[in-house]
JSON list of C-alpha atoms in Angstrom, two decimals:
[
{"chain": "T", "resi": 1, "resn": "MET", "atom": "CA", "xyz": [-28.85, 64.39, 88.65]},
{"chain": "T", "resi": 2, "resn": "LYS", "atom": "CA", "xyz": [-30.02, 67.59, 87.01]},
{"chain": "T", "resi": 3, "resn": "ALA", "atom": "CA", "xyz": [-27.35, 67.22, 84.35]},
{"chain": "T", "resi": 4, "resn": "ILE", "atom": "CA", "xyz": [-28.57, 63.73, 83.44]},
{"chain": "T", "resi": 5, "resn": "PHE", "atom": "CA", "xyz": [-32.15, 64.91, 83.20]},
{"chain": "T", "resi": 6, "resn": "LEU", "atom": "CA", "xyz": [-31.09, 67.86, 81.00]},
{"chain": "T", "resi": 7, "resn": "PHE", "atom": "CA", "xyz": [-29.12, 65.55, 78.64]},
{"chain": "T", "resi": 8, "resn": "THR", "atom": "CA", "xyz": [-32.11, 63.25, 78.28]},
{"chain": "T", "resi": 9, "resn": "VAL", "atom": "CA", "xyz": [-34.43, 66.12, 77.41]},
{"chain": "T", "resi": 10, "resn": "ILE", "atom": "CA", "xyz": [-31.99, 67.41, 74.73]},
{"chain": "T", "resi": 11, "resn": "LEU", "atom": "CA", "xyz": [-31.60, 63.93, 73.22]},
{"chain": "T", "resi": 12, "resn": "LEU", "atom": "CA", "xyz": [-35.38, 63.50, 72.97]},
{"chain": "T", "resi": 13, "resn": "GLY", "atom": "CA", "xyz": [-35.69, 66.86, 71.32]},
{"chain": "T", "resi": 14, "resn": "VAL", "atom": "CA", "xyz": [-33.05, 66.11, 68.72]},
{"chain": "T", "resi": 15, "resn": "SER", "atom": "CA", "xyz": [-34.70, 62.77, 67.90]},
{"chain": "T", "resi": 16, "resn": "ALA", "atom": "CA", "xyz": [-38.09, 64.38, 67.51]},
{"chain": "T", "resi": 17, "resn": "GLN", "atom": "CA", "xyz": [-36.67, 67.05, 65.21]},
{"chain": "T", "resi": 18, "resn": "SER", "atom": "CA", "xyz": [-34.93, 64.43, 63.05]},
{"chain": "T", "resi": 19, "resn": "GLN", "atom": "CA", "xyz": [-38.13, 62.39, 62.73]},
{"chain": "T", "resi": 20, "resn": "SER", "atom": "CA", "xyz": [-40.05, 65.53, 61.75]},
{"chain": "T", "resi": 21, "resn": "LEU", "atom": "CA", "xyz": [-37.44, 66.31, 59.13]},
{"chain": "T", "resi": 22, "resn": "LEU", "atom": "CA", "xyz": [-37.71, 62.83, 57.60]},
{"chain": "T", "resi": 23, "resn": "ASP", "atom": "CA", "xyz": [-41.51, 63.04, 57.58]},
{"chain": "T", "resi": 24, "resn": "ALA", "atom": "CA", "xyz": [-41.31, 66.38, 55.85]},
{"chain": "T", "resi": 25, "resn": "ILE", "atom": "CA", "xyz": [-39.02, 65.00, 53.18]},
{"chain": "T", "resi": 26, "resn": "TYR", "atom": "CA", "xyz": [-41.15, 61.90, 52.42]},
{"chain": "T", "resi": 27, "resn": "SER", "atom": "CA", "xyz": [-44.44, 63.83, 52.59]},
{"chain": "T", "resi": 28, "resn": "GLY", "atom": "CA", "xyz": [-43.20, 66.27, 49.92]},
{"chain": "T", "resi": 29, "resn": "LYS", "atom": "CA", "xyz": [-43.26, 69.26, 52.27]},
{"chain": "T", "resi": 30, "resn": "LEU", "atom": "CA", "xyz": [-39.46, 69.74, 52.01]},
{"chain": "T", "resi": 31, "resn": "LYS", "atom": "CA", "xyz": [-37.99, 70.52, 48.54]},
{"chain": "T", "resi": 32, "resn": "ALA", "atom": "CA", "xyz": [-34.50, 69.66, 47.29]},
{"chain": "T", "resi": 33, "resn": "ASP", "atom": "CA", "xyz": [-31.98, 72.29, 46.22]},
{"chain": "T", "resi": 34, "resn": "THR", "atom": "CA", "xyz": [-32.88, 71.68, 42.60]},
{"chain": "T", "resi": 35, "resn": "GLY", "atom": "CA", "xyz": [-36.51, 72.50, 43.14]},
{"chain": "T", "resi": 36, "resn": "ALA", "atom": "CA", "xyz": [-37.67, 68.87, 42.78]},
{"chain": "T", "resi": 37, "resn": "VAL", "atom": "CA", "xyz": [-39.90, 67.41, 45.46]},
{"chain": "T", "resi": 38, "resn": "LEU", "atom": "CA", "xyz": [-38.71, 64.12, 46.98]},
{"chain": "T", "resi": 39, "resn": "ARG", "atom": "CA", "xyz": [-41.35, 61.58, 47.88]},
{"chain": "T", "resi": 40, "resn": "LYS", "atom": "CA", "xyz": [-41.21, 58.13, 49.44]},
{"chain": "T", "resi": 41, "resn": "GLY", "atom": "CA", "xyz": [-41.60, 56.43, 46.04]},
{"chain": "T", "resi": 42, "resn": "ASP", "atom": "CA", "xyz": [-38.72, 58.41, 44.58]},
{"chain": "T", "resi": 43, "resn": "SER", "atom": "CA", "xyz": [-36.18, 56.63, 46.71]},
{"chain": "T", "resi": 44, "resn": "LEU", "atom": "CA", "xyz": [-37.30, 53.23, 45.32]},
{"chain": "T", "resi": 45, "resn": "LYS", "atom": "CA", "xyz": [-37.20, 54.50, 41.72]},
{"chain": "T", "resi": 46, "resn": "ILE", "atom": "CA", "xyz": [-33.70, 55.85, 42.20]},
{"chain": "T", "resi": 47, "resn": "LYS", "atom": "CA", "xyz": [-32.59, 52.52, 43.56]},
{"chain": "T", "resi": 48, "resn": "GLU", "atom": "CA", "xyz": [-34.17, 50.70, 40.60]},
{"chain": "T", "resi": 49, "resn": "ASN", "atom": "CA", "xyz": [-32.58, 53.10, 38.12]},
{"chain": "T", "resi": 50, "resn": "MET", "atom": "CA", "xyz": [-29.22, 52.67, 39.78]},
{"chain": "T", "resi": 51, "resn": "ALA", "atom": "CA", "xyz": [-29.60, 48.88, 39.72]},
{"chain": "T", "resi": 52, "resn": "GLN", "atom": "CA", "xyz": [-30.53, 48.94, 36.02]},
{"chain": "T", "resi": 53, "resn": "LYS", "atom": "CA", "xyz": [-27.56, 51.19, 35.32]},
{"chain": "T", "resi": 54, "resn": "VAL", "atom": "CA", "xyz": [-25.25, 48.82, 37.18]},
{"chain": "T", "resi": 55, "resn": "VAL", "atom": "CA", "xyz": [-26.60, 45.85, 35.16]},
{"chain": "T", "resi": 56, "resn": "ALA", "atom": "CA", "xyz": [-26.28, 47.76, 31.89]},
{"chain": "T", "resi": 57, "resn": "ASP", "atom": "CA", "xyz": [-22.72, 48.81, 32.74]},
{"chain": "T", "resi": 58, "resn": "SER", "atom": "CA", "xyz": [-21.86, 45.22, 33.66]},
{"chain": "T", "resi": 59, "resn": "ILE", "atom": "CA", "xyz": [-23.28, 43.91, 30.36]},
{"chain": "T", "resi": 60, "resn": "ARG", "atom": "CA", "xyz": [-21.45, 46.61, 28.42]},
{"chain": "T", "resi": 61, "resn": "LYS", "atom": "CA", "xyz": [-18.17, 45.82, 30.20]},
{"chain": "T", "resi": 62, "resn": "ASP", "atom": "CA", "xyz": [-18.64, 42.09, 29.57]},
{"chain": "T", "resi": 63, "resn": "SER", "atom": "CA", "xyz": [-19.34, 42.75, 25.87]},
{"chain": "T", "resi": 64, "resn": "ILE", "atom": "CA", "xyz": [-16.24, 44.92, 25.56]},
{"chain": "T", "resi": 65, "resn": "ALA", "atom": "CA", "xyz": [-14.14, 42.34, 27.38]},
{"chain": "T", "resi": 66, "resn": "ALA", "atom": "CA", "xyz": [-15.48, 39.55, 25.13]},
{"chain": "T", "resi": 67, "resn": "ALA", "atom": "CA", "xyz": [-14.76, 41.60, 22.00]},
{"chain": "T", "resi": 68, "resn": "LYS", "atom": "CA", "xyz": [-11.22, 42.33, 23.18]},
{"chain": "T", "resi": 69, "resn": "ALA", "atom": "CA", "xyz": [-10.68, 38.66, 23.97]},
{"chain": "T", "resi": 70, "resn": "ALA", "atom": "CA", "xyz": [-11.90, 37.68, 20.48]},
{"chain": "T", "resi": 71, "resn": "VAL", "atom": "CA", "xyz": [-9.53, 40.19, 18.85]},
{"chain": "T", "resi": 72, "resn": "ILE", "atom": "CA", "xyz": [-6.59, 38.93, 20.92]},
{"chain": "T", "resi": 73, "resn": "GLU", "atom": "CA", "xyz": [-7.46, 35.33, 20.06]},
{"chain": "T", "resi": 74, "resn": "ARG", "atom": "CA", "xyz": [-7.58, 36.14, 16.34]},
{"chain": "T", "resi": 75, "resn": "GLN", "atom": "CA", "xyz": [-4.23, 37.94, 16.58]},
{"chain": "T", "resi": 76, "resn": "ASN", "atom": "CA", "xyz": [-2.67, 35.00, 18.42]},
{"chain": "T", "resi": 77, "resn": "SER", "atom": "CA", "xyz": [-4.09, 32.59, 15.85]},
{"chain": "T", "resi": 78, "resn": "THR", "atom": "CA", "xyz": [-2.66, 34.67, 13.00]},
{"chain": "T", "resi": 79, "resn": "VAL", "atom": "CA", "xyz": [0.76, 34.82, 14.66]},
{"chain": "T", "resi": 80, "resn": "SER", "atom": "CA", "xyz": [0.72, 31.07, 15.32]},
{"chain": "T", "resi": 81, "resn": "ASN", "atom": "CA", "xyz": [-0.17, 30.31, 11.69]},
{"chain": "T", "resi": 82, "resn": "SER", "atom": "CA", "xyz": [2.56, 32.66, 10.48]},
{"chain": "T", "resi": 83, "resn": "ASP", "atom": "CA", "xyz": [5.14, 30.98, 12.70]},
{"chain": "T", "resi": 84, "resn": "ALA", "atom": "CA", "xyz": [3.98, 27.55, 11.58]},
{"chain": "T", "resi": 85, "resn": "ALA", "atom": "CA", "xyz": [4.24, 28.56, 7.94]},
{"chain": "T", "resi": 86, "resn": "ALA", "atom": "CA", "xyz": [7.77, 29.88, 8.52]},
{"chain": "T", "resi": 87, "resn": "THR", "atom": "CA", "xyz": [8.89, 26.62, 10.10]},
{"chain": "T", "resi": 88, "resn": "GLY", "atom": "CA", "xyz": [6.95, 24.41, 7.66]},
{"chain": "T", "resi": 89, "resn": "THR", "atom": "CA", "xyz": [4.88, 22.76, 10.41]},
{"chain": "T", "resi": 90, "resn": "ASN", "atom": "CA", "xyz": [1.12, 22.32, 10.79]},
{"chain": "T", "resi": 91, "resn": "THR", "atom": "CA", "xyz": [0.46, 24.10, 7.49]},
{"chain": "T", "resi": 92, "resn": "GLY", "atom": "CA", "xyz": [0.42, 21.14, 5.16]},
{"chain": "T", "resi": 93, "resn": "ILE", "atom": "CA", "xyz": [3.90, 22.08, 3.92]},
{"chain": "T", "resi": 94, "resn": "VAL", "atom": "CA", "xyz": [5.91, 18.96, 3.84]},
{"chain": "T", "resi": 95, "resn": "SER", "atom": "CA", "xyz": [9.55, 19.03, 3.10]},
{"chain": "T", "resi": 96, "resn": "ASN", "atom": "CA", "xyz": [10.30, 16.54, 0.42]},
{"chain": "T", "resi": 97, "resn": "THR", "atom": "CA", "xyz": [14.07, 16.71, 0.72]},
{"chain": "T", "resi": 98, "resn": "GLY", "atom": "CA", "xyz": [14.40, 13.86, 3.22]},
{"chain": "T", "resi": 99, "resn": "ALA", "atom": "CA", "xyz": [11.80, 11.69, 1.43]},
{"chain": "T", "resi": 100, "resn": "ASP", "atom": "CA", "xyz": [13.47, 12.18, -1.98]},
{"chain": "T", "resi": 101, "resn": "ALA", "atom": "CA", "xyz": [16.88, 11.28, -0.53]},
{"chain": "T", "resi": 102, "resn": "SER", "atom": "CA", "xyz": [15.48, 8.14, 1.09]},
{"chain": "T", "resi": 103, "resn": "SER", "atom": "CA", "xyz": [13.74, 7.13, -2.15]},
{"chain": "T", "resi": 104, "resn": "ALA", "atom": "CA", "xyz": [16.96, 7.66, -4.10]},
{"chain": "T", "resi": 105, "resn": "ASP", "atom": "CA", "xyz": [18.89, 5.54, -1.61]},
{"chain": "T", "resi": 106, "resn": "ALA", "atom": "CA", "xyz": [16.21, 2.86, -1.69]},
{"chain": "T", "resi": 107, "resn": "MET", "atom": "CA", "xyz": [16.24, 2.63, -5.48]},
{"chain": "T", "resi": 108, "resn": "PRO", "atom": "CA", "xyz": [18.67, -0.01, -6.65]},
{"chain": "T", "resi": 109, "resn": "ALA", "atom": "CA", "xyz": [21.42, 1.04, -9.03]},
{"chain": "T", "resi": 110, "resn": "GLU", "atom": "CA", "xyz": [20.57, 0.44, -12.64]},
{"chain": "T", "resi": 111, "resn": "LYS", "atom": "CA", "xyz": [22.15, -2.77, -13.78]},
{"chain": "T", "resi": 112, "resn": "THR", "atom": "CA", "xyz": [24.29, -2.61, -16.89]},
{"chain": "T", "resi": 113, "resn": "ILE", "atom": "CA", "xyz": [23.24, -5.43, -19.19]},
{"chain": "T", "resi": 114, "resn": "PRO", "atom": "CA", "xyz": [26.34, -6.84, -20.87]},
{"chain": "T", "resi": 115, "resn": "LYS", "atom": "CA", "xyz": [26.33, -6.82, -24.65]},
{"chain": "T", "resi": 116, "resn": "ASP", "atom": "CA", "xyz": [25.89, -10.07, -26.50]},
{"chain": "T", "resi": 117, "resn": "ASN", "atom": "CA", "xyz": [29.18, -11.75, -27.47]},
{"chain": "T", "resi": 118, "resn": "ASN", "atom": "CA", "xyz": [28.09, -11.97, -31.09]},
{"chain": "T", "resi": 119, "resn": "LYS", "atom": "CA", "xyz": [27.53, -8.19, -31.27]},
{"chain": "T", "resi": 120, "resn": "ILE", "atom": "CA", "xyz": [30.84, -7.42, -29.62]},
{"chain": "T", "resi": 121, "resn": "TRP", "atom": "CA", "xyz": [32.74, -9.79, -31.91]},
{"chain": "T", "resi": 122, "resn": "LYS", "atom": "CA", "xyz": [31.01, -8.56, -35.08]},
{"chain": "T", "resi": 123, "resn": "ALA", "atom": "CA", "xyz": [31.81, -4.92, -34.29]},
{"chain": "T", "resi": 124, "resn": "PHE", "atom": "CA", "xyz": [35.46, -5.87, -33.80]},
{"chain": "T", "resi": 125, "resn": "ILE", "atom": "CA", "xyz": [35.67, -7.93, -37.01]},
{"chain": "T", "resi": 126, "resn": "ASP", "atom": "CA", "xyz": [34.11, -5.11, -39.05]},
{"chain": "T", "resi": 127, "resn": "SER", "atom": "CA", "xyz": [36.73, -2.71, -37.71]},
{"chain": "T", "resi": 128, "resn": "LEU", "atom": "CA", "xyz": [39.51, -5.24, -38.35]},
{"chain": "T", "resi": 129, "resn": "SER", "atom": "CA", "xyz": [38.38, -5.81, -41.96]},
{"chain": "T", "resi": 130, "resn": "THR", "atom": "CA", "xyz": [38.42, -2.09, -42.65]},
{"chain": "T", "resi": 131, "resn": "THR", "atom": "CA", "xyz": [41.95, -1.80, -41.24]},
{"chain": "T", "resi": 132, "resn": "ILE", "atom": "CA", "xyz": [43.23, -4.78, -43.27]},
{"chain": "T", "resi": 133, "resn": "LYS", "atom": "CA", "xyz": [41.79, -3.38, -46.53]},
{"chain": "T", "resi": 134, "resn": "SER", "atom": "CA", "xyz": [43.26, 0.08, -46.01]},
{"chain": "T", "resi": 135, "resn": "GLU", "atom": "CA", "xyz": [46.65, -0.81, -44.45]},
{"chain": "T", "resi": 136, "resn": "VAL", "atom": "CA", "xyz": [47.59, -4.38, -45.48]},
{"chain": "T", "resi": 137, "resn": "LEU", "atom": "CA", "xyz": [46.13, -5.13, -48.93]},
{"chain": "T", "resi": 138, "resn": "SER", "atom": "CA", "xyz": [47.90, -2.11, -50.36]},
{"chain": "T", "resi": 139, "resn": "SER", "atom": "CA", "xyz": [51.28, -3.72, -49.58]},
{"chain": "T", "resi": 140, "resn": "GLY", "atom": "CA", "xyz": [53.36, -5.07, -52.49]},
{"chain": "T", "resi": 141, "resn": "LYS", "atom": "CA", "xyz": [53.78, -8.30, -50.53]},
{"chain": "T", "resi": 142, "resn": "ILE", "atom": "CA", "xyz": [50.24, -9.29, -51.36]},
{"chain": "T", "resi": 143, "resn": "LYS", "atom": "CA", "xyz": [49.36, -10.22, -54.91]},
{"chain": "T", "resi": 144, "resn": "LYS", "atom": "CA", "xyz": [46.18, -9.16, -56.57]},
{"chain": "T", "resi": 145, "resn": "GLY", "atom": "CA", "xyz": [43.28, -11.51, -56.19]},
{"chain": "T", "resi": 146, "resn": "ALA", "atom": "CA", "xyz": [40.60, -12.69, -53.73]},
{"chain": "T", "resi": 147, "resn": "TYR", "atom": "CA", "xyz": [41.62, -14.18, -50.39]},
{"chain": "T", "resi": 148, "resn": "SER", "atom": "CA", "xyz": [39.60, -16.23, -47.95]},
{"chain": "T", "resi": 149, "resn": "VAL", "atom": "CA", "xyz": [40.99, -16.18, -44.42]},
{"chain": "T", "resi": 150, "resn": "LEU", "atom": "CA", "xyz": [39.91, -18.74, -41.78]},
{"chain": "T", "resi": 151, "resn": "ILE", "atom": "CA", "xyz": [40.46, -17.72, -38.16]},
{"chain": "T", "resi": 152, "resn": "ASN", "atom": "CA", "xyz": [40.34, -20.36, -35.41]},
{"chain": "T", "resi": 153, "resn": "TYR", "atom": "CA", "xyz": [40.01, -18.82, -31.96]},
{"chain": "T", "resi": 154, "resn": "GLU", "atom": "CA", "xyz": [38.60, -19.66, -28.54]},
{"chain": "T", "resi": 155, "resn": "ILE", "atom": "CA", "xyz": [36.82, -17.86, -25.74]},
{"chain": "T", "resi": 156, "resn": "LYS", "atom": "CA", "xyz": [38.57, -18.67, -22.48]},
{"chain": "T", "resi": 157, "resn": "PRO", "atom": "CA", "xyz": [36.79, -18.99, -19.07]},
{"chain": "T", "resi": 158, "resn": "ASP", "atom": "CA", "xyz": [37.69, -15.39, -18.22]},
{"chain": "T", "resi": 159, "resn": "GLY", "atom": "CA", "xyz": [36.33, -14.08, -21.54]},
{"chain": "T", "resi": 160, "resn": "GLN", "atom": "CA", "xyz": [39.72, -13.47, -23.10]},
{"chain": "T", "resi": 161, "resn": "ILE", "atom": "CA", "xyz": [40.24, -14.33, -26.78]},
{"chain": "T", "resi": 162, "resn": "GLY", "atom": "CA", "xyz": [42.92, -16.84, -27.72]},
{"chain": "T", "resi": 163, "resn": "ILE", "atom": "CA", "xyz": [44.01, -17.04, -31.40]},
{"chain": "T", "resi": 164, "resn": "ASN", "atom": "CA", "xyz": [44.89, -20.62, -32.44]},
{"chain": "T", "resi": 165, "resn": "SER", "atom": "CA", "xyz": [45.48, -20.16, -36.16]},
{"chain": "T", "resi": 166, "resn": "VAL", "atom": "CA", "xyz": [45.00, -17.87, -39.15]},
{"chain": "T", "resi": 167, "resn": "ALA", "atom": "CA", "xyz": [45.09, -19.44, -42.62]},
{"chain": "T", "resi": 168, "resn": "SER", "atom": "CA", "xyz": [44.47, -17.71, -45.96]},
{"chain": "T", "resi": 169, "resn": "GLU", "atom": "CA", "xyz": [43.50, -19.25, -49.32]},
{"chain": "T", "resi": 170, "resn": "PRO", "atom": "CA", "xyz": [45.38, -18.73, -51.59]},
{"chain": "T", "resi": 171, "resn": "GLN", "atom": "CA", "xyz": [48.04, -18.77, -48.96]},
{"chain": "T", "resi": 172, "resn": "SER", "atom": "CA", "xyz": [49.68, -15.44, -48.04]},
{"chain": "T", "resi": 173, "resn": "SER", "atom": "CA", "xyz": [51.95, -15.55, -45.03]},
{"chain": "T", "resi": 174, "resn": "PHE", "atom": "CA", "xyz": [52.17, -11.76, -44.86]},
{"chain": "T", "resi": 175, "resn": "LEU", "atom": "CA", "xyz": [48.39, -11.44, -44.81]},
{"chain": "T", "resi": 176, "resn": "ASP", "atom": "CA", "xyz": [48.08, -14.19, -42.18]},
{"chain": "T", "resi": 177, "resn": "GLU", "atom": "CA", "xyz": [50.72, -12.57, -39.95]},
{"chain": "T", "resi": 178, "resn": "GLN", "atom": "CA", "xyz": [49.11, -9.11, -40.12]},
{"chain": "T", "resi": 179, "resn": "ILE", "atom": "CA", "xyz": [45.68, -10.45, -39.26]},
{"chain": "T", "resi": 180, "resn": "LYS", "atom": "CA", "xyz": [46.94, -12.64, -36.42]},
{"chain": "T", "resi": 181, "resn": "MET", "atom": "CA", "xyz": [48.98, -9.78, -34.92]},
{"chain": "T", "resi": 182, "resn": "ARG", "atom": "CA", "xyz": [45.99, -7.45, -34.87]},
{"chain": "T", "resi": 183, "resn": "LEU", "atom": "CA", "xyz": [43.73, -10.13, -33.46]},
{"chain": "T", "resi": 184, "resn": "THR", "atom": "CA", "xyz": [46.17, -10.80, -30.64]},
{"chain": "T", "resi": 185, "resn": "LEU", "atom": "CA", "xyz": [46.65, -7.12, -29.77]},
{"chain": "T", "resi": 186, "resn": "ASP", "atom": "CA", "xyz": [43.13, -5.74, -30.25]},
{"chain": "T", "resi": 187, "resn": "ALA", "atom": "CA", "xyz": [40.65, -8.58, -29.67]},
{"chain": "T", "resi": 188, "resn": "PRO", "atom": "CA", "xyz": [37.99, -7.56, -27.13]},
{"chain": "T", "resi": 189, "resn": "GLN", "atom": "CA", "xyz": [37.20, -9.42, -23.94]},
{"chain": "T", "resi": 190, "resn": "LEU", "atom": "CA", "xyz": [33.94, -11.31, -24.23]},
{"chain": "T", "resi": 191, "resn": "ASN", "atom": "CA", "xyz": [31.51, -12.59, -21.64]},
{"chain": "T", "resi": 192, "resn": "PRO", "atom": "CA", "xyz": [32.48, -15.98, -20.20]},
{"chain": "T", "resi": 193, "resn": "VAL", "atom": "CA", "xyz": [30.50, -18.84, -21.70]},
{"chain": "T", "resi": 194, "resn": "LEU", "atom": "CA", "xyz": [28.84, -21.01, -19.04]},
{"chain": "T", "resi": 195, "resn": "GLY", "atom": "CA", "xyz": [28.55, -24.77, -19.27]},
{"chain": "T", "resi": 196, "resn": "THR", "atom": "CA", "xyz": [25.60, -26.92, -18.23]},
{"chain": "T", "resi": 197, "resn": "ASN", "atom": "CA", "xyz": [26.95, -26.88, -14.66]},
{"chain": "T", "resi": 198, "resn": "GLY", "atom": "CA", "xyz": [26.84, -23.08, -14.58]},
{"chain": "T", "resi": 199, "resn": "GLN", "atom": "CA", "xyz": [30.62, -22.74, -14.60]},
{"chain": "T", "resi": 200, "resn": "PRO", "atom": "CA", "xyz": [32.63, -20.80, -17.24]},
{"chain": "T", "resi": 201, "resn": "ARG", "atom": "CA", "xyz": [34.30, -22.99, -19.87]},
{"chain": "T", "resi": 202, "resn": "THR", "atom": "CA", "xyz": [36.54, -22.67, -22.92]},
{"chain": "T", "resi": 203, "resn": "VAL", "atom": "CA", "xyz": [34.64, -22.52, -26.20]},
{"chain": "T", "resi": 204, "resn": "ALA", "atom": "CA", "xyz": [36.18, -22.89, -29.70]},
{"chain": "T", "resi": 205, "resn": "ARG", "atom": "CA", "xyz": [35.00, -20.56, -32.47]},
{"chain": "T", "resi": 206, "resn": "LYS", "atom": "CA", "xyz": [35.77, -19.94, -36.16]},
{"chain": "T", "resi": 207, "resn": "GLN", "atom": "CA", "xyz": [35.61, -16.80, -38.29]},
{"chain": "T", "resi": 208, "resn": "MET", "atom": "CA", "xyz": [35.86, -16.56, -42.08]},
{"chain": "T", "resi": 209, "resn": "LEU", "atom": "CA", "xyz": [36.98, -13.33, -43.75]},
{"chain": "T", "resi": 210, "resn": "THR", "atom": "CA", "xyz": [37.16, -12.46, -47.47]},
{"chain": "T", "resi": 211, "resn": "PHE", "atom": "CA", "xyz": [39.44, -9.83, -49.02]},
{"chain": "T", "resi": 212, "resn": "VAL", "atom": "CA", "xyz": [39.84, -8.75, -52.61]},
{"chain": "T", "resi": 213, "resn": "LYS", "atom": "CA", "xyz": [42.86, -6.81, -53.93]}
]
């Protein structure tokens, strides 16, 4: 019983001493180790300063984080653009290889327009006349004079040339034979002549040549 009473008295004493100590601190009677006097208002100011510091630190951290995020985003954007440029995608670079190949395939082959039969035949006759003058008229088998040679020929349905007759005036069998032989061997193939029904047909033609020895 005495022990309990003694414990209660000690507890009350310690509480009273603690309360006195707090009152001394807030009343300015007790000084801190630094020589500054702590008052009741000082505790509130410290809390406000600490709160402001926490807010300022938070804002500063957020700003730094935002700046870092912006830098990372720019770096990622640069890398993405570089990769896209390397692969030719999303940069406006369009490969034209496939398009050009398709266009070339789509373009029809240029059609070769056959030459006119008259032009083909004239070119051949000019060459034949030159050959006859240089190789045949110089022969002793042909007398001096002027010769008219009539050639009767036909254009067959397949464009081949058929020689019907060669007749000279004045008559020279050697000259006729030489001309007919060359016509038979060297005559060009012409374009088939179409009839009114649209089908190829045989057409008779004549050619007059003049030679002077």
